[in-house]
mmCIF file of C-alpha atoms in Angstrom:
data_model
loop_
_atom_site.group_PDB
_atom_site.id
_atom_site.type_symbol
_atom_site.label_atom_id
_atom_site.label_comp_id
_atom_site.label_asym_id
_atom_site.label_seq_id
_atom_site.Cartn_x
_atom_site.Cartn_y
_atom_site.Cartn_z
ATOM 1 C CA MET A 262 -17.336 70.480 -7.353
ATOM 2 C CA LYS A 263 -19.215 67.226 -7.519
ATOM 3 C CA ARG A 264 -17.464 66.343 -10.768
ATOM 4 C CA ILE A 265 -14.032 66.843 -9.147
ATOM 5 C CA SER A 266 -15.045 64.676 -6.268
ATOM 6 C CA TYR A 267 -16.220 61.930 -8.656
ATOM 7 C CA LYS A 268 -12.869 61.985 -10.459
ATOM 8 C CA MET A 269 -10.907 61.812 -7.246
ATOM 9 C CA SER A 270 -13.016 58.948 -6.041
ATOM 10 C CA PHE A 271 -12.621 57.084 -9.300
ATOM 11 C CA ARG A 272 -8.852 57.574 -9.136
ATOM 12 C CA LYS A 273 -8.806 56.302 -5.590
ATOM 13 C CA THR A 274 -10.890 53.296 -6.419
ATOM 14 C CA LEU A 275 -8.686 52.534 -9.359
ATOM 15 C CA SER A 276 -5.545 52.789 -7.264
ATOM 16 C CA LEU A 277 -7.037 50.548 -4.613
ATOM 17 C CA MET A 278 -8.055 48.046 -7.332
ATOM 18 C CA LEU A 279 -4.440 48.024 -8.548
ATOM 19 C CA LEU A 280 -3.336 47.570 -4.988
ATOM 20 C CA PHE A 281 -5.576 44.667 -4.557
ATOM 21 C CA ILE A 282 -4.437 43.051 -7.785
ATOM 22 C CA ALA A 283 -0.788 43.534 -6.778
ATOM 23 C CA LEU A 284 -1.489 42.016 -3.333
ATOM 24 C CA ALA A 285 -3.369 39.128 -4.923
ATOM 25 C CA PHE A 286 -0.271 38.433 -7.062
ATOM 26 C CA VAL A 287 1.944 38.691 -4.011
ATOM 27 C CA LEU A 288 -0.275 36.302 -2.109
ATOM 28 C CA ASN A 289 -0.151 33.859 -4.987
ATOM 29 C CA SER A 290 3.654 34.011 -5.169
ATOM 30 C CA CYS A 291 3.673 33.334 -1.445
ATOM 31 C CA TYR A 292 1.511 30.295 -1.804
ATOM 32 C CA PRO A 293 2.892 27.546 0.420
ATOM 33 C CA GLY A 294 4.829 24.569 -0.780
ATOM 34 C CA GLU A 295 8.350 23.695 -0.066
ATOM 35 C CA GLU A 296 10.817 21.691 -2.105
ATOM 36 C CA LEU A 297 10.889 17.990 -1.445
ATOM 37 C CA THR A 298 14.057 16.024 -1.090
ATOM 38 C CA TYR A 299 14.197 12.295 -1.826
ATOM 39 C CA GLU A 300 14.090 11.650 1.956
ATOM 40 C CA ASP A 301 10.931 13.762 2.233
ATOM 41 C CA THR A 302 9.117 11.288 0.012
ATOM 42 C CA ASP A 303 9.739 8.341 2.391
ATOM 43 C CA ILE A 304 6.957 6.910 4.391
ATOM 44 C CA VAL A 305 7.056 4.057 6.862
ATOM 45 C CA ALA A 306 3.640 2.512 7.584
ATOM 46 C CA THR A 307 3.239 -0.293 10.152
ATOM 47 C CA VAL A 308 0.116 -2.161 10.996
ATOM 48 C CA TYR A 309 -0.404 -4.981 13.497
ATOM 49 C CA ASP A 310 -2.899 -7.428 14.839
ATOM 50 C CA THR A 311 -4.310 -5.625 17.831
ATOM 51 C CA GLU A 312 -5.423 -8.903 19.386
ATOM 52 C CA ALA A 313 -2.007 -10.525 19.129
ATOM 53 C CA ASP A 314 0.024 -11.261 22.342
ATOM 54 C CA PHE A 315 3.499 -10.380 21.394
ATOM 55 C CA SER A 316 4.791 -11.297 24.878
ATOM 56 C CA THR A 317 4.418 -14.905 23.818
ATOM 57 C CA LYS A 318 6.438 -14.426 20.649
ATOM 58 C CA LEU A 319 10.027 -14.854 21.590
ATOM 59 C CA THR A 320 11.770 -16.534 18.685
ATOM 60 C CA TYR A 321 11.948 -15.706 14.984
ATOM 61 C CA ALA A 322 12.924 -17.266 11.677
ATOM 62 C CA LEU A 323 13.908 -14.888 8.924
ATOM 63 C CA ARG A 324 13.668 -15.973 5.272
ATOM 64 C CA ASP A 325 17.202 -15.692 3.820
ATOM 65 C CA THR A 326 16.153 -14.186 0.429
ATOM 66 C CA ILE A 327 14.111 -11.148 -0.462
ATOM 67 C CA ALA A 328 11.269 -11.703 -2.864
ATOM 68 C CA ARG A 329 10.744 -9.293 -5.733
ATOM 69 C CA VAL A 330 7.286 -8.623 -7.011
ATOM 70 C CA ASP A 331 7.177 -8.296 -10.815
ATOM 71 C CA GLY A 332 4.730 -6.251 -12.831
ATOM 72 C CA ASP A 333 2.108 -9.065 -12.818
ATOM 73 C CA GLY A 334 2.281 -9.538 -9.051
ATOM 74 C CA ASN A 335 4.362 -12.732 -9.194
ATOM 75 C CA LEU A 336 7.239 -13.346 -6.760
ATOM 76 C CA GLU A 337 10.810 -13.769 -7.963
ATOM 77 C CA PHE A 338 13.743 -14.780 -5.771
ATOM 78 C CA GLU A 339 16.839 -13.402 -7.505
ATOM 79 C CA PRO A 340 19.153 -11.942 -4.905
ATOM 80 C CA GLU A 341 20.657 -8.520 -5.536
ATOM 81 C CA ALA A 342 23.658 -6.707 -4.167
ATOM 82 C CA ALA A 343 22.076 -4.937 -1.281
ATOM 83 C CA ASP A 344 19.737 -7.662 -0.154
ATOM 84 C CA GLN A 345 22.018 -9.106 2.524
ATOM 85 C CA GLN A 346 22.466 -5.611 4.166
ATOM 86 C CA ILE A 347 18.690 -5.223 4.310
ATOM 87 C CA LEU A 348 18.240 -8.722 5.766
ATOM 88 C CA ASP A 349 21.088 -8.048 8.303
ATOM 89 C CA LYS A 350 19.357 -4.836 9.363
ATOM 90 C CA ILE A 351 15.999 -6.539 9.885
ATOM 91 C CA GLU A 352 17.681 -9.270 11.901
ATOM 92 C CA SER A 353 19.597 -6.835 14.117
ATOM 93 C CA GLU A 354 16.405 -4.898 14.805
ATOM 94 C CA LEU A 355 14.560 -8.044 15.729
ATOM 95 C CA GLN A 356 17.431 -9.032 18.110
ATOM 96 C CA ALA A 357 17.587 -5.424 19.503
ATOM 97 C CA ILE A 358 13.981 -5.631 20.758
ATOM 98 C CA GLY A 359 14.474 -9.027 22.373
ATOM 99 C CA PHE A 360 13.688 -11.724 19.783
ATOM 100 C CA THR A 361 16.134 -14.652 19.506
ATOM 101 C CA GLU A 362 16.721 -16.727 16.420
ATOM 102 C CA ALA A 363 14.785 -20.043 16.460
ATOM 103 C CA ALA A 364 16.694 -23.284 15.942
ATOM 104 C CA SER A 365 14.606 -23.956 12.922
ATOM 105 C CA TYR A 366 11.788 -22.583 10.867
ATOM 106 C CA ASP A 367 9.291 -25.038 12.226
ATOM 107 C CA VAL A 368 9.695 -24.008 15.895
ATOM 108 C CA ALA A 369 9.798 -20.273 15.430
ATOM 109 C CA ASP A 370 7.169 -18.156 17.116
ATOM 110 C CA VAL A 371 7.166 -15.728 14.286
ATOM 111 C CA LEU A 372 8.137 -15.995 10.642
ATOM 112 C CA VAL A 373 9.570 -12.935 9.019
ATOM 113 C CA ALA A 374 9.947 -12.304 5.278
ATOM 114 C CA ALA A 375 10.799 -9.279 3.124
ATOM 115 C CA ALA A 376 9.694 -8.345 -0.429
ATOM 116 C CA ILE A 377 10.556 -5.469 -2.726
ATOM 117 C CA SER A 378 8.579 -3.951 -5.520
ATOM 118 C CA GLN A 379 9.471 -1.187 -7.863
ATOM 119 C CA SER A 380 7.239 0.916 -10.080
ATOM 120 C CA THR A 381 7.801 3.512 -12.697
ATOM 121 C CA TRP A 382 5.190 6.191 -12.860
ATOM 122 C CA VAL A 383 4.513 8.389 -15.854
ATOM 123 C CA GLY A 384 2.848 11.743 -15.169
ATOM 124 C CA GLY A 385 1.748 14.549 -17.400
ATOM 125 C CA GLY A 386 0.411 17.995 -16.917
ATOM 126 C CA CYS A 387 0.638 21.633 -17.652
ATOM 127 C CA TYR A 388 3.474 24.044 -16.771
ATOM 128 C CA TYR A 389 2.221 27.602 -16.781
ATOM 129 C CA GLY A 390 5.072 29.923 -17.729
ATOM 130 C CA TRP A 391 5.150 33.325 -16.097
ATOM 131 C CA TYR A 392 3.982 35.172 -19.126
ATOM 132 C CA SER A 393 1.110 32.786 -19.615
ATOM 133 C CA TYR A 394 -0.773 35.083 -17.197
ATOM 134 C CA TRP A 395 -1.139 37.394 -20.139
ATOM 135 C CA TYR A 396 -1.778 34.850 -22.789
ATOM 136 C CA PRO A 397 -5.303 35.369 -24.165
ATOM 137 C CA TYR A 398 -6.275 31.771 -24.331
ATOM 138 C CA TYR A 399 -7.243 30.387 -20.938
ATOM 139 C CA GLY A 400 -5.804 27.023 -20.170
ATOM 140 C CA TRP A 401 -2.759 27.461 -22.393
ATOM 141 C CA CYS A 402 0.308 25.896 -20.978
ATOM 142 C CA TYR A 403 3.467 23.922 -21.782
ATOM 143 C CA PRO A 404 2.653 20.236 -21.885
ATOM 144 C CA THR A 405 5.106 18.408 -19.770
ATOM 145 C CA TYR A 406 5.765 14.715 -19.068
ATOM 146 C CA TYR A 407 7.858 13.155 -16.416
ATOM 147 C CA THR A 408 8.646 9.818 -14.976
ATOM 148 C CA TYR A 409 9.643 8.747 -11.518
ATOM 149 C CA ASP A 410 10.599 5.475 -9.922
ATOM 150 C CA THR A 411 9.247 4.429 -6.546
ATOM 151 C CA GLY A 412 10.296 1.494 -4.473
ATOM 152 C CA SER A 413 8.585 -0.329 -1.681
ATOM 153 C CA LEU A 414 10.017 -2.738 0.902
ATOM 154 C CA LEU A 415 7.495 -4.936 2.597
ATOM 155 C CA ILE A 416 8.365 -6.719 5.847
ATOM 156 C CA VAL A 417 5.847 -9.286 6.981
ATOM 157 C CA MET A 418 5.832 -10.965 10.396
ATOM 158 C CA GLY A 419 3.605 -14.046 10.454
ATOM 159 C CA ASP A 420 2.455 -16.221 13.282
ATOM 160 C CA GLY A 421 4.618 -19.363 13.588
ATOM 161 C CA ASP A 422 2.433 -20.980 16.095
ATOM 162 C CA VAL A 423 -0.427 -21.793 13.764
ATOM 163 C CA PRO A 424 -0.487 -25.630 13.551
ATOM 164 C CA PRO A 425 -0.137 -27.224 10.053
ATOM 165 C CA PRO A 426 -3.279 -28.613 8.507
ATOM 166 C CA ALA A 427 -4.023 -32.260 9.425
ATOM 167 C CA GLY A 428 -4.151 -33.440 5.864
ATOM 168 C CA GLY A 429 -0.930 -31.766 4.862
ATOM 169 C CA GLY A 430 -0.544 -29.008 2.248
ATOM 170 C CA THR A 431 -0.213 -25.313 2.944
ATOM 171 C CA VAL A 432 -1.856 -23.080 5.514
ATOM 172 C CA GLU A 433 -2.590 -19.434 5.289
ATOM 173 C CA LYS A 434 -1.147 -17.739 8.369
ATOM 174 C CA GLU A 435 -2.272 -14.550 9.992
ATOM 175 C CA GLY A 436 -0.002 -11.516 9.607
ATOM 176 C CA LEU A 437 0.914 -10.292 13.043
ATOM 177 C CA TRP A 438 2.860 -7.217 11.870
ATOM 178 C CA VAL A 439 3.429 -5.601 8.494
ATOM 179 C CA ALA A 440 5.771 -2.759 7.637
ATOM 180 C CA VAL A 441 5.708 -0.944 4.360
ATOM 181 C CA ILE A 442 8.498 1.451 3.437
ATOM 182 C CA ASN A 443 7.908 3.528 0.374
ATOM 183 C CA GLY A 444 9.652 6.323 -1.388
ATOM 184 C CA LEU A 445 11.140 7.777 -4.520
ATOM 185 C CA LEU A 446 14.278 6.001 -5.748
ATOM 186 C CA GLY A 447 17.177 8.439 -5.955
ATOM 187 C CA ASP A 448 19.950 8.500 -8.507
ATOM 188 C CA ASN A 449 22.463 7.314 -5.917
ATOM 189 C CA SER A 450 21.993 3.680 -4.926
ATOM 190 C CA SER A 451 24.064 3.959 -1.800
ATOM 191 C CA SER A 452 22.032 6.825 -0.432
ATOM 192 C CA THR A 453 18.857 5.019 -1.332
ATOM 193 C CA LEU A 454 20.099 1.986 0.614
ATOM 194 C CA ASN A 455 20.965 4.151 3.597
ATOM 195 C CA ARG A 456 17.419 5.524 3.536
ATOM 196 C CA VAL A 457 16.020 2.007 3.429
ATOM 197 C CA LEU A 458 18.215 0.885 6.389
ATOM 198 C CA SER A 459 17.202 3.937 8.348
ATOM 199 C CA ASN A 460 13.580 3.373 7.644
ATOM 200 C CA ILE A 461 13.740 -0.245 8.730
ATOM 201 C CA GLU A 462 14.929 1.068 12.072
ATOM 202 C CA GLN A 463 12.029 3.589 12.065
ATOM 203 C CA ALA A 464 9.530 0.777 11.428
ATOM 204 C CA PHE A 465 10.645 -1.061 14.578
ATOM 205 C CA ASP A 466 10.913 2.115 16.577
ATOM 206 C CA GLN A 467 7.275 3.040 15.917
ATOM 207 C CA SER A 468 6.157 -0.496 16.884
ATOM 208 C CA PRO A 469 7.013 -0.717 20.569
ATOM 209 C CA TYR A 470 4.418 -3.523 21.191
ATOM 210 C CA LEU A 471 6.770 -5.973 19.411
ATOM 211 C CA ALA A 472 9.150 -5.762 22.409
ATOM 212 C CA GLU A 473 6.449 -6.633 24.983
ATOM 213 C CA GLY A 474 7.511 -9.315 27.511
ATOM 214 C CA LYS A 475 11.087 -9.560 26.175
ATOM 215 C CA MET B 216 0.705 23.616 -10.273
ATOM 216 C CA LYS B 217 -2.306 23.510 -12.494
ATOM 217 C CA ILE B 218 -4.767 23.303 -9.653
ATOM 218 C CA LYS B 219 -3.075 26.184 -7.813
ATOM 219 C CA LEU B 220 -3.260 28.605 -10.771
ATOM 220 C CA ILE B 221 -6.814 27.787 -11.726
ATOM 221 C CA LYS B 222 -7.883 28.510 -8.178
ATOM 222 C CA PHE B 223 -5.921 31.693 -8.203
ATOM 223 C CA TRP B 224 -7.619 32.879 -11.440
ATOM 224 C CA GLN B 225 -11.047 31.950 -10.153
ATOM 225 C CA LEU B 226 -10.390 33.942 -7.011
ATOM 226 C CA LEU B 227 -9.083 36.877 -8.939
ATOM 227 C CA THR B 228 -12.084 36.901 -11.210
ATOM 228 C CA VAL B 229 -14.507 36.830 -8.265
ATOM 229 C CA PHE B 230 -12.653 39.591 -6.458
ATOM 230 C CA ALA B 231 -12.304 41.687 -9.620
ATOM 231 C CA LEU B 232 -16.094 41.443 -10.165
ATOM 232 C CA VAL B 233 -16.684 42.410 -6.566
ATOM 233 C CA LEU B 234 -14.333 45.343 -6.883
ATOM 234 C CA LEU B 235 -16.091 46.564 -10.033
ATOM 235 C CA PHE B 236 -19.391 46.273 -8.147
ATOM 236 C CA PHE B 237 -17.841 48.265 -5.297
ATOM 237 C CA SER B 238 -16.659 51.108 -7.497
ATOM 238 C CA THR B 239 -20.036 51.456 -9.123
ATOM 239 C CA GLY B 240 -21.889 51.466 -5.857
ATOM 240 C CA TYR B 241 -19.386 53.817 -4.357
ATOM 241 C CA CYS B 242 -19.740 56.372 -7.117
ATOM 242 C CA GLN B 243 -23.460 56.378 -7.106
ATOM 243 C CA LYS B 244 -24.526 56.121 -3.559
ATOM 244 C CA GLU B 245 -22.690 57.168 -0.491
ATOM 245 C CA GLN B 246 -24.530 54.745 1.846
ATOM 246 C CA TRP B 247 -22.491 51.946 0.334
ATOM 247 C CA TYR B 248 -18.954 51.419 1.438
ATOM 248 C CA GLY B 249 -16.382 48.706 1.108
ATOM 249 C CA SER B 250 -13.225 47.570 2.764
ATOM 250 C CA PHE B 251 -10.167 45.614 1.727
ATOM 251 C CA THR B 252 -8.220 43.870 4.506
ATOM 252 C CA TYR B 253 -5.109 41.815 5.053
ATOM 253 C CA SER B 254 -5.779 38.880 7.358
ATOM 254 C CA VAL B 255 -3.632 36.978 9.888
ATOM 255 C CA SER B 256 -5.278 33.896 11.269
ATOM 256 C CA LEU B 257 -4.656 31.771 14.322
ATOM 257 C CA PRO B 258 -5.916 28.190 13.908
ATOM 258 C CA GLN B 259 -7.991 26.626 16.757
ATOM 259 C CA GLY B 260 -9.538 23.242 17.389
ATOM 260 C CA ASP B 261 -9.690 20.904 14.399
ATOM 261 C CA THR B 262 -7.928 23.475 12.147
ATOM 262 C CA LYS B 263 -5.058 23.615 14.627
ATOM 263 C CA GLU B 264 -4.920 19.851 14.720
ATOM 264 C CA PHE B 265 -4.542 19.770 10.938
ATOM 265 C CA THR B 266 -2.216 22.798 10.495
ATOM 266 C CA ASP B 267 -0.662 24.135 13.664
ATOM 267 C CA GLU B 268 0.827 27.250 12.209
ATOM 268 C CA ILE B 269 -0.270 30.915 12.064
ATOM 269 C CA SER B 270 -1.597 31.796 8.648
ATOM 270 C CA TRP B 271 0.035 34.934 7.276
ATOM 271 C CA ARG B 272 -1.706 34.547 3.971
ATOM 272 C CA GLY B 273 -5.125 36.089 3.888
ATOM 273 C CA ILE B 274 -7.158 38.855 2.263
ATOM 274 C CA GLY B 275 -10.773 39.960 2.664
ATOM 275 C CA LEU B 276 -13.280 42.180 0.870
ATOM 276 C CA ASP B 277 -16.358 43.723 2.512
ATOM 277 C CA TYR B 278 -19.244 45.391 0.807
ATOM 278 C CA ARG B 279 -21.603 47.022 3.325
ATOM 279 C CA TYR B 280 -24.857 48.933 2.918
ATOM 280 C CA VAL B 281 -25.643 51.313 5.724
ATOM 281 C CA ILE B 282 -29.336 51.027 6.654
ATOM 282 C CA ASP B 283 -29.227 54.133 8.831
ATOM 283 C CA ARG B 284 -26.383 55.714 10.620
ATOM 284 C CA ALA B 285 -25.858 52.823 13.033
ATOM 285 C CA TYR B 286 -26.511 49.617 11.116
ATOM 286 C CA SER B 287 -25.220 47.975 7.981
ATOM 287 C CA VAL B 288 -25.814 44.765 6.147
ATOM 288 C CA GLY B 289 -23.279 43.443 3.628
ATOM 289 C CA LEU B 290 -21.296 40.749 1.892
ATOM 290 C CA PHE B 291 -17.893 39.430 2.762
ATOM 291 C CA PHE B 292 -15.474 37.523 0.540
ATOM 292 C CA GLY B 293 -12.048 36.203 1.558
ATOM 293 C CA TRP B 294 -9.201 33.920 1.041
ATOM 294 C CA ASN B 295 -7.116 32.334 3.776
ATOM 295 C CA VAL B 296 -4.367 29.776 3.418
ATOM 296 C CA PHE B 297 -3.171 27.526 6.223
ATOM 297 C CA TYR B 298 -0.104 25.483 5.683
ATOM 298 C CA GLU B 299 2.186 23.238 7.686
ATOM 299 C CA ARG B 300 4.871 20.751 6.836
ATOM 300 C CA ARG B 301 4.989 18.206 9.636
ATOM 301 C CA GLU B 302 7.492 15.428 10.064
ATOM 302 C CA GLY B 303 6.897 12.567 12.478
ATOM 303 C CA VAL B 304 4.824 9.615 13.438
ATOM 304 C CA SER B 305 1.046 9.690 13.243
ATOM 305 C CA GLU B 306 -0.847 7.012 15.106
ATOM 306 C CA VAL B 307 -3.613 5.241 13.202
ATOM 307 C CA GLU B 308 -6.199 2.745 14.329
ATOM 308 C CA ASN B 309 -4.000 -0.357 14.282
ATOM 309 C CA GLY B 310 -0.531 1.102 13.597
ATOM 310 C CA ALA B 311 1.458 4.127 12.730
ATOM 311 C CA ILE B 312 2.726 6.088 9.752
ATOM 312 C CA TYR B 313 5.944 7.986 9.720
ATOM 313 C CA GLY B 314 6.780 10.592 7.049
ATOM 314 C CA THR B 315 6.894 14.182 6.026
ATOM 315 C CA SER B 316 3.427 15.514 5.382
ATOM 316 C CA ASP B 317 2.375 18.743 3.657
ATOM 317 C CA ARG B 318 -1.018 20.030 4.973
ATOM 318 C CA THR B 319 -2.792 22.777 3.163
ATOM 319 C CA LEU B 320 -6.111 24.455 3.789
ATOM 320 C CA ASN B 321 -7.532 27.059 1.378
ATOM 321 C CA LEU B 322 -10.662 28.703 2.751
ATOM 322 C CA PHE B 323 -12.716 31.113 0.720
ATOM 323 C CA PRO B 324 -15.317 32.696 3.056
ATOM 324 C CA ILE B 325 -18.521 33.900 1.458
ATOM 325 C CA MET B 326 -20.743 35.479 4.057
ATOM 326 C CA VAL B 327 -23.554 37.952 4.631
ATOM 327 C CA ASN B 328 -23.111 40.215 7.595
ATOM 328 C CA TYR B 329 -24.802 42.612 9.912
ATOM 329 C CA HIS B 330 -22.993 45.292 11.899
ATOM 330 C CA TYR B 331 -23.896 47.857 14.546
ATOM 331 C CA TYR B 332 -21.741 51.003 14.883
ATOM 332 C CA PHE B 333 -21.164 53.140 17.968
ATOM 333 C CA GLY B 334 -20.427 56.852 17.841
ATOM 334 C CA GLU B 335 -21.077 59.450 15.207
ATOM 335 C CA ARG B 336 -20.481 59.329 11.463
ATOM 336 C CA LYS B 337 -17.077 60.688 10.422
ATOM 337 C CA SER B 338 -15.641 59.939 13.908
ATOM 338 C CA ILE B 339 -13.800 56.886 15.094
ATOM 339 C CA ARG B 340 -16.459 54.232 15.255
ATOM 340 C CA PRO B 341 -16.182 50.915 17.093
ATOM 341 C CA TYR B 342 -18.554 48.299 15.899
ATOM 342 C CA VAL B 343 -19.743 44.749 16.469
ATOM 343 C CA GLY B 344 -21.342 42.413 14.041
ATOM 344 C CA ILE B 345 -22.003 38.874 12.850
ATOM 345 C CA ASN B 346 -21.035 37.143 9.650
ATOM 346 C CA ALA B 347 -22.987 34.060 8.517
ATOM 347 C CA GLY B 348 -22.509 31.902 5.437
ATOM 348 C CA GLY B 349 -19.759 29.467 4.805
ATOM 349 C CA TYR B 350 -16.460 28.643 3.218
ATOM 350 C CA ILE B 351 -15.436 26.959 -0.025
ATOM 351 C CA VAL B 352 -12.729 24.691 1.407
ATOM 352 C CA ASN B 353 -9.928 23.031 -0.482
ATOM 353 C CA GLN B 354 -8.047 20.626 1.835
ATOM 354 C CA GLN B 355 -4.885 18.781 0.772
ATOM 355 C CA PHE B 356 -2.931 16.188 2.715
ATOM 356 C CA ALA B 357 0.271 14.963 1.017
ATOM 357 C CA ILE B 358 2.561 12.375 2.460
ATOM 358 C CA GLY B 359 5.323 10.614 0.643
ATOM 359 C CA ILE B 360 4.260 10.458 -2.918
ATOM 360 C CA PHE B 361 0.537 10.331 -2.079
ATOM 361 C CA LEU B 362 -1.936 13.162 -2.086
ATOM 362 C CA TRP B 363 -5.449 13.346 -0.673
ATOM 363 C CA GLU B 364 -7.547 16.270 -1.728
ATOM 364 C CA ASP B 365 -11.111 17.355 -1.092
ATOM 365 C CA ASP B 366 -13.232 20.327 -2.045
ATOM 366 C CA SER B 367 -16.308 21.133 -0.017
ATOM 367 C CA TRP B 368 -18.673 23.780 1.233
ATOM 368 C CA GLN B 369 -18.809 24.303 4.988
ATOM 369 C CA TRP B 370 -21.478 26.372 6.770
ATOM 370 C CA ALA B 371 -19.990 28.837 9.230
ATOM 371 C CA VAL B 372 -20.497 31.918 11.394
ATOM 372 C CA ALA B 373 -17.980 34.588 12.419
ATOM 373 C CA PRO B 374 -18.775 37.065 15.193
ATOM 374 C CA GLU B 375 -16.733 40.274 14.595
ATOM 375 C CA ALA B 376 -15.673 43.360 16.567
ATOM 376 C CA GLY B 377 -13.659 46.196 15.172
ATOM 377 C CA VAL B 378 -13.198 49.889 14.624
ATOM 378 C CA VAL B 379 -13.354 52.209 11.568
ATOM 379 C CA ILE B 380 -10.977 55.143 11.685
ATOM 380 C CA PRO B 381 -11.742 57.923 9.154
ATOM 381 C CA VAL B 382 -8.629 59.467 7.527
ATOM 382 C CA GLU B 383 -10.055 61.565 4.735
ATOM 383 C CA ARG B 384 -13.578 62.516 3.707
ATOM 384 C CA ASP B 385 -14.229 59.243 1.904
ATOM 385 C CA PHE B 386 -11.351 57.093 2.972
ATOM 386 C CA GLY B 387 -10.283 55.433 6.248
ATOM 387 C CA LEU B 388 -8.696 52.466 8.035
ATOM 388 C CA ILE B 389 -10.385 49.420 9.541
ATOM 389 C CA VAL B 390 -9.168 47.055 12.146
ATOM 390 C CA ASN B 391 -11.203 44.034 13.282
ATOM 391 C CA GLY B 392 -11.126 40.664 14.893
ATOM 392 C CA LYS B 393 -13.262 37.691 13.978
ATOM 393 C CA TYR B 394 -13.832 34.235 15.512
ATOM 394 C CA ASN B 395 -14.558 31.897 12.638
ATOM 395 C CA TYR B 396 -16.380 28.676 13.343
ATOM 396 C CA ALA B 397 -17.634 26.142 10.731
ATOM 397 C CA PHE B 398 -20.302 23.844 12.068
ATOM 398 C CA THR B 399 -20.134 21.471 9.219
ATOM 399 C CA GLY B 400 -17.220 19.832 7.321
ATOM 400 C CA GLU B 401 -15.046 16.844 7.158
ATOM 401 C CA THR B 402 -11.390 15.885 6.499
ATOM 402 C CA VAL B 403 -9.993 14.359 3.332
ATOM 403 C CA PHE B 404 -10.441 11.021 5.175
ATOM 404 C CA GLY B 405 -14.116 11.567 5.832
ATOM 405 C CA GLU B 406 -13.875 12.379 9.545
ATOM 406 C CA ASP B 407 -15.827 15.284 11.101
ATOM 407 C CA MET B 408 -13.876 18.557 11.081
ATOM 408 C CA ASN B 409 -15.073 21.989 12.259
ATOM 409 C CA ASN B 410 -12.730 24.602 11.010
ATOM 410 C CA THR B 411 -12.128 27.191 13.682
ATOM 411 C CA PHE B 412 -9.775 30.098 13.774
ATOM 412 C CA TRP B 413 -9.225 33.587 15.228
ATOM 413 C CA GLN B 414 -8.522 36.297 12.685
ATOM 414 C CA ILE B 415 -7.125 39.840 12.852
ATOM 415 C CA ASN B 416 -7.852 41.981 9.845
ATOM 416 C CA VAL B 417 -6.253 45.345 8.995
ATOM 417 C CA GLY B 418 -7.112 47.360 5.920
ATOM 418 C CA VAL B 419 -8.696 50.317 4.230
ATOM 419 C CA VAL B 420 -12.319 51.430 3.812
ATOM 420 C CA TRP B 421 -14.029 53.565 1.208
ATOM 421 C CA GLU B 422 -16.515 56.119 2.414
ATOM 422 C CA PRO B 423 -16.416 55.240 6.154
#
């Protein structure tokens, strides 16, 4: 009688063990993680000088070319097709929150400039095929390599009220507001441009302090 | 992908060893019993702030030694996954970040426990108890193309109340609720974080 009980118990334990393993596999297959679209990779970060008084900043001057940052960190000023649309968007957003264009660069309360950088990333890793669960050698996988291009648009608002140095030369001005827009570059340049324009709007939307006093 | 599967295999290995231990103990001594439960968790406090979604992904294994007919001491192992994709603006100290963020918390509780049972053996037995130990926590915060990840150990307690319902001579059902509270821990950005969540567990017991 005891022996029968032992066998039944062992069978039950074994079936529960199989149940557990099955559930563990189910749980793993349900592991969270959704597909990302190109738009999902976009981020818009804005930082500002918390001591700045934006109510005194009423006029702007916008640099008419977009700088490009090369691999060594140097700036190049070679205009590209979409640059004017980006500059127009920045300008329309500035005006929408109450800034007016200054008569000249020298008298502007804030100086606004944009820069673009592009990077190609190379990644590598392991892809575990389904049947690799059963492969006897732990750590076996398909080696995979991939590349992706990312782009960043930087919009910098500097203080135009800093007086020039007495002896001439250049002066380093404080950044009042900086926006960084970053994301994966898609295959379609027009949709990428639309994302950039939409994100410029987002950068201003999430910076309500810029509109103070206007 | 690699990280995910390695964790899965590590977990499976631990649970398989525990199960083997269970089956041996079960066959030799009737005062040992175990349970396997499915867990649903409701985040609270800092956990809710990080992932404000109910967790439907959770399992737990208990191994209890009955000291006399009313008390048991045991070990508990589990796995709970919290996840939320959140889109919107997050305020930071001197600015804001907009984007789509994926927030994932993997908690692997490892706790010792002590339980007191009401009623008679082989009858429906409500019980109360306390679990103490901690969690192995893997926290991931991904936004844009950036990922922050951190692994840590967080000390925690989990008061528990439940009921064991016998079905056969050596087999039954268990339902319990736990309030999990970690009193140490930090986010991937180094800020203090106390993982807190309610948990409902439903499962089977051996030799109730």
